[in-house]
Coordinates of C-alpha atoms in Angstrom, one line a residue:
X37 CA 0.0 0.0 0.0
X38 CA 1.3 3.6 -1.0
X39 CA 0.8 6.0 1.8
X40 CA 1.1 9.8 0.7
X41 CA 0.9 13.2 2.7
X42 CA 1.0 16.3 0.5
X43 CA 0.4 19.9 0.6
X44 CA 1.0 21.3 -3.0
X45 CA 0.3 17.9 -4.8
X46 CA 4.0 17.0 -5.4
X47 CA 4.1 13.9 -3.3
X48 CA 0.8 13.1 -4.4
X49 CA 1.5 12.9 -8.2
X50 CA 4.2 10.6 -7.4
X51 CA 2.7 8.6 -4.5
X52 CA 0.1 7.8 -7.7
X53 CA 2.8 7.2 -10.6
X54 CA 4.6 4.7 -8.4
X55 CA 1.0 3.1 -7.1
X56 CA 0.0 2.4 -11.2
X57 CA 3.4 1.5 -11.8
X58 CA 3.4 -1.4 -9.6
X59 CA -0.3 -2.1 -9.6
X60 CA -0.9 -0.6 -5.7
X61 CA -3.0 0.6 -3.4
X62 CA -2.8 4.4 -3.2
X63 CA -3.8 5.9 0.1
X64 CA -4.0 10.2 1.2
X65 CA -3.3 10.2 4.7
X66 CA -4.6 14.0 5.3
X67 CA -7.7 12.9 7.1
X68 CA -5.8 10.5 9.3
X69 CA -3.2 13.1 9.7
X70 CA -6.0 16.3 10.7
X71 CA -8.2 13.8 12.6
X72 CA -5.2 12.1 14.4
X73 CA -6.0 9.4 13.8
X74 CA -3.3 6.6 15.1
X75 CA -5.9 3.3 14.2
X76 CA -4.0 0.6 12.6
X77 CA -3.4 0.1 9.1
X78 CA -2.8 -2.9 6.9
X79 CA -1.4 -4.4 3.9
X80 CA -0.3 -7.8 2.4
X81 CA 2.4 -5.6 0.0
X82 CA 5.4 -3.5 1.0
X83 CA 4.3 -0.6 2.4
X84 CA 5.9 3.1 0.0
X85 CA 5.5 6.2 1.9
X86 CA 5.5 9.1 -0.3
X87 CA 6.0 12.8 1.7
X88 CA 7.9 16.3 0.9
X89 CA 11.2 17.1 2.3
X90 CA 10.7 19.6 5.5
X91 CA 14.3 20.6 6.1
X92 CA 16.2 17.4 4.7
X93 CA 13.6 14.9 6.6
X94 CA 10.1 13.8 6.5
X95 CA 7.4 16.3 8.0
X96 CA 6.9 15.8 11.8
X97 CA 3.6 15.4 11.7
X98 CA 4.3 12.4 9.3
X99 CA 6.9 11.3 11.4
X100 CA 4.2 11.5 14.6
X101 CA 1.3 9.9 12.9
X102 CA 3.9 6.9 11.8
X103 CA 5.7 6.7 15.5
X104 CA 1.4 6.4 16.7
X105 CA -0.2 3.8 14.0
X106 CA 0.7 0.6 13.7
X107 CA 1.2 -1.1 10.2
X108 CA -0.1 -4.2 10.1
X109 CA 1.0 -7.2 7.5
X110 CA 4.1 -6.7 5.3
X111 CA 6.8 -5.3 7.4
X112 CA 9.0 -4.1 4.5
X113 CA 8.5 0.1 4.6
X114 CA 9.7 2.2 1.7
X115 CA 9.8 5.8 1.8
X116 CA 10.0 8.4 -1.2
X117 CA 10.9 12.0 -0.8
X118 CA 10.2 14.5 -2.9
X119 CA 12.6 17.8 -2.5
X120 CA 13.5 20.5 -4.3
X121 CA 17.2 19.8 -4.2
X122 CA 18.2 17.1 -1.9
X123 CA 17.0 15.0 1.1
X124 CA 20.1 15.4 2.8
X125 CA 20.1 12.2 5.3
X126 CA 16.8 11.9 5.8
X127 CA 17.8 7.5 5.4
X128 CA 19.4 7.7 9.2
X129 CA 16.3 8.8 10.9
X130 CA 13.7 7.2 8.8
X131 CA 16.4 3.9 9.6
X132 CA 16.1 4.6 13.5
X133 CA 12.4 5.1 12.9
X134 CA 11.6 1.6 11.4
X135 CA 13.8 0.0 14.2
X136 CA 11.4 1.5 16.4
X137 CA 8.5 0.3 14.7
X138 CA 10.1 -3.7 14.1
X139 CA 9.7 -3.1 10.4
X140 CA 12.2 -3.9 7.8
X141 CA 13.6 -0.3 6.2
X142 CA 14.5 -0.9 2.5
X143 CA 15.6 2.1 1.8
X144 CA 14.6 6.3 0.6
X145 CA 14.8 8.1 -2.7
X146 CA 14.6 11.8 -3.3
X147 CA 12.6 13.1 -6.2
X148 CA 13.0 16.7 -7.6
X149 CA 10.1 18.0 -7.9
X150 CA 9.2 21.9 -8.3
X151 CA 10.2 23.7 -5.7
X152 CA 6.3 25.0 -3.3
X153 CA 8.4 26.4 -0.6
X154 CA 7.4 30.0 -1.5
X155 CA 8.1 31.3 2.6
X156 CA 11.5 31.0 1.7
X157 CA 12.4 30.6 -2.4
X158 CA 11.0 31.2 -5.8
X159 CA 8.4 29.3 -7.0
X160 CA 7.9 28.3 -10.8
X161 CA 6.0 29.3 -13.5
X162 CA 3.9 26.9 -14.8
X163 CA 6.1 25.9 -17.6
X164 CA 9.2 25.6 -15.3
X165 CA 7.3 23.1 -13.1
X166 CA 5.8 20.8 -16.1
X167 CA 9.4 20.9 -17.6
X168 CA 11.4 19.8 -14.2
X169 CA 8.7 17.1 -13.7
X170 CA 9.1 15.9 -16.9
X171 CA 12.8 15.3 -15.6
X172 CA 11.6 13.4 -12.5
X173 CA 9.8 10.8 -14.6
X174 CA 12.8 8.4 -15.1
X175 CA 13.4 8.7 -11.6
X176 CA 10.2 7.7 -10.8
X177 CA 9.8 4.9 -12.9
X178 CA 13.0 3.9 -11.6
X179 CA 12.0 4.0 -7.9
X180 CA 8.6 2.1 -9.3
X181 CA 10.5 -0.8 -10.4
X182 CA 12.8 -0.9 -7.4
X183 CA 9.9 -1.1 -5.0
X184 CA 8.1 -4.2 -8.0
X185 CA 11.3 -6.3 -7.5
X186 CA 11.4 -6.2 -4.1
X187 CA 15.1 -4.6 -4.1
X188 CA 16.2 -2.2 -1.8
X189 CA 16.5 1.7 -2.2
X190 CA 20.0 2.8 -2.2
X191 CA 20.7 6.1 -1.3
X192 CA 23.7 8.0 -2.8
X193 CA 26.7 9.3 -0.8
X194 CA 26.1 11.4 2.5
X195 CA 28.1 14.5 2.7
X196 CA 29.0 15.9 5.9
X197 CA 26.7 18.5 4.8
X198 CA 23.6 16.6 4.7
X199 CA 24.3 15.1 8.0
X200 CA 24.4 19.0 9.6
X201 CA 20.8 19.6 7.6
X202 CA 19.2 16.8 8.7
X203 CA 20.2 17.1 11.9
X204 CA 21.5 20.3 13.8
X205 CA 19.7 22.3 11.1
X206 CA 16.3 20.5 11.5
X207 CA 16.7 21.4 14.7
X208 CA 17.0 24.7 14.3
X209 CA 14.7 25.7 11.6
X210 CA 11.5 24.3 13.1
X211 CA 11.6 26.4 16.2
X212 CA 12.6 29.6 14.3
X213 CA 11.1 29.3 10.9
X214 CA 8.3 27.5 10.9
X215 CA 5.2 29.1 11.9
X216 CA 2.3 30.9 10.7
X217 CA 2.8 34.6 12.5
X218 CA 3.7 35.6 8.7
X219 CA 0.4 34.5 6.8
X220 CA -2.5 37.1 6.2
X221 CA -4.9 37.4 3.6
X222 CA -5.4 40.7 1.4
X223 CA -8.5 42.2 0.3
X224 CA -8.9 39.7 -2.7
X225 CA -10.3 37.1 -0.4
X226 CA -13.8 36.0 -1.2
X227 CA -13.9 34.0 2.1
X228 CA -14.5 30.9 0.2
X229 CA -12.6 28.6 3.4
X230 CA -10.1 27.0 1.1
X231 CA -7.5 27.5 3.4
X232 CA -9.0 26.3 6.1
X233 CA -10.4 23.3 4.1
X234 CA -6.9 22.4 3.4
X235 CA -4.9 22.7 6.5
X236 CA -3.9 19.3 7.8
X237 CA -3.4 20.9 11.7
X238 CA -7.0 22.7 11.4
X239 CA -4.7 25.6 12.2
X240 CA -6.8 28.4 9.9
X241 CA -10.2 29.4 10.7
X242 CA -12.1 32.3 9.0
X243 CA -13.4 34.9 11.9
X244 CA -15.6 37.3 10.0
X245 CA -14.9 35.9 6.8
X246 CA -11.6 36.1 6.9
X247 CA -8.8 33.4 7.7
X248 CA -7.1 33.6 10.9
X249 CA -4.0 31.4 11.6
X250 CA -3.1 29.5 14.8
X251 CA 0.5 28.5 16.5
X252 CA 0.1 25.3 14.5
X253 CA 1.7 25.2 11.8
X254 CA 3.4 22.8 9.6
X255 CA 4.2 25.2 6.6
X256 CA 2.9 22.6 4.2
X257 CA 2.0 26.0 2.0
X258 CA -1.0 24.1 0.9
X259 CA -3.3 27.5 2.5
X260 CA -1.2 29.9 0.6
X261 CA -0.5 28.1 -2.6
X262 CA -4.3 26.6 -3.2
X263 CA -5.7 29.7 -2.1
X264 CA -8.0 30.5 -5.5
X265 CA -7.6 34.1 -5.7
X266 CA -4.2 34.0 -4.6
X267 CA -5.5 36.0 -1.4
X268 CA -2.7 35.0 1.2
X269 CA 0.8 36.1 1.9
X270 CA 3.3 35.1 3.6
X271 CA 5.0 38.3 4.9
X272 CA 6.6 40.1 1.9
X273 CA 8.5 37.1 0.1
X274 CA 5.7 35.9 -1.1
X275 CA 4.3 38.9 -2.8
X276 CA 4.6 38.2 -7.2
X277 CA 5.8 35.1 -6.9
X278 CA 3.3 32.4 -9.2
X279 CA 2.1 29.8 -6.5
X280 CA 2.6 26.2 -7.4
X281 CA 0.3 23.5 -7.1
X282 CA 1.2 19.9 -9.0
X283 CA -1.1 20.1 -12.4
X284 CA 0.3 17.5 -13.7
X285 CA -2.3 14.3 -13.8
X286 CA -1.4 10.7 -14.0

């Protein structure tokens, strides 16, 4: 079974390529995730865990909901991370994490995808994002048929640089970077709720039509980047840059 969590549809697009690939099951895990709920799971086949890359390792709150629920059948766990450079080395923790959980790790790949992280870079155009997920397609297929034969994911070499970012850094940017203080919306909101809708922490409500953001935050960008009128900001980084969402269908 192919278990994804995505904000801006990156993870998701692949999460499904890989799951008609190799003939799988293809589950979202946002309600589980928003609902927290930890009940177990199960499948006959390898389970494939598709998530983005939050500061060269999976999200937390994937990393919770996985350390809560127990996976039931297969105990082989893949994981595939999609970045917008690297995963740094995300394969010692998601290693440690699988001891924890008695399952058998086989491995992590890292998939470029366009880059969603528009608190902090420049997000693509629309023909940018097509072009550099037309590059990840070999990659993908090549994950696919890793995961069909039963091999292992191997990861490529660890630099002492990815072993500061997925540790010491990780540490650091969650407590100083990653909260909501900096969303608002402008006047162009039509108070439809999508951003609310699509939080996976419930962490934006609308208070007289407008959203209003809570200490909760995962900085998925889903609110800012799905918003239809392109009605939130994220302090003044955000303002002119195009906001991505994965259009791509499989």
């Amino acid at each position: 079974m192919i278990l994804y969590f995505s904000g801006t549809g990156n993870s998701e697009y692949t999460a499904k390529r890989i799951g008609k690939e190799i003939d799988d099951e293809v589950f979202n895990l946002f309600d589980k995730i928003r609902n927290r709920d930890f009940s177990d799971m199960h499948s006959e086949r390898p389970w494939v865990v598709s998530v983005p890359t939050y500061a060269w390792r999976i999200p937390r709150i994937v990393e919770k909901w996985l350390e809560n629920t127990r996976l039931k059948g297969n105990k082989d766990i893949y994981f595939v991370m999609t970045c917008g450079g690297s995963i740094g080395n995300a394969g010692k923790y998601l290693e440690k994490l699988c001891a924890e959980k008695k399952m058998n790790y086989c491995g992590c790949a890292g998939i470029v995808m366009p880059e969603n992280y528009i608190a902090l870079f420049s997000t693509p155009t629309e023909e940018s994002a097509l072009q550099i997920i037309e590059q990840a397609e070999r990659v993908i297929n090549d994950t696919a048929h890793v995961i069909k034969s039963c091999d292992k994911l191997v990861q490529s070499n660890i630099s002492f640089g990815d072993k500061m970012n997925s540790g010491i850094v990780n540490g650091i940017f969650y407590p100083m970077f990653v909260h909501a203080k900096k969303f608002y919306a402008t006047d162009a909101c039509i108070s439809c709720g999508k951003c609310a809708a699509v939080c996976p922490l419930n962490n934006v409500r609308l208070e007289n039509g407008k959203p209003v953001w809570g200490g909760n935050c995962t900085h998925c960008m889903a609110c800012i980047c799905r918003c239809p009128k392109e009605a939130v900001e994220y302090g003044k980084h955000s303002h002119g840059l195009p906001r991505y969402t994965c259009k791509k269908q499989v």
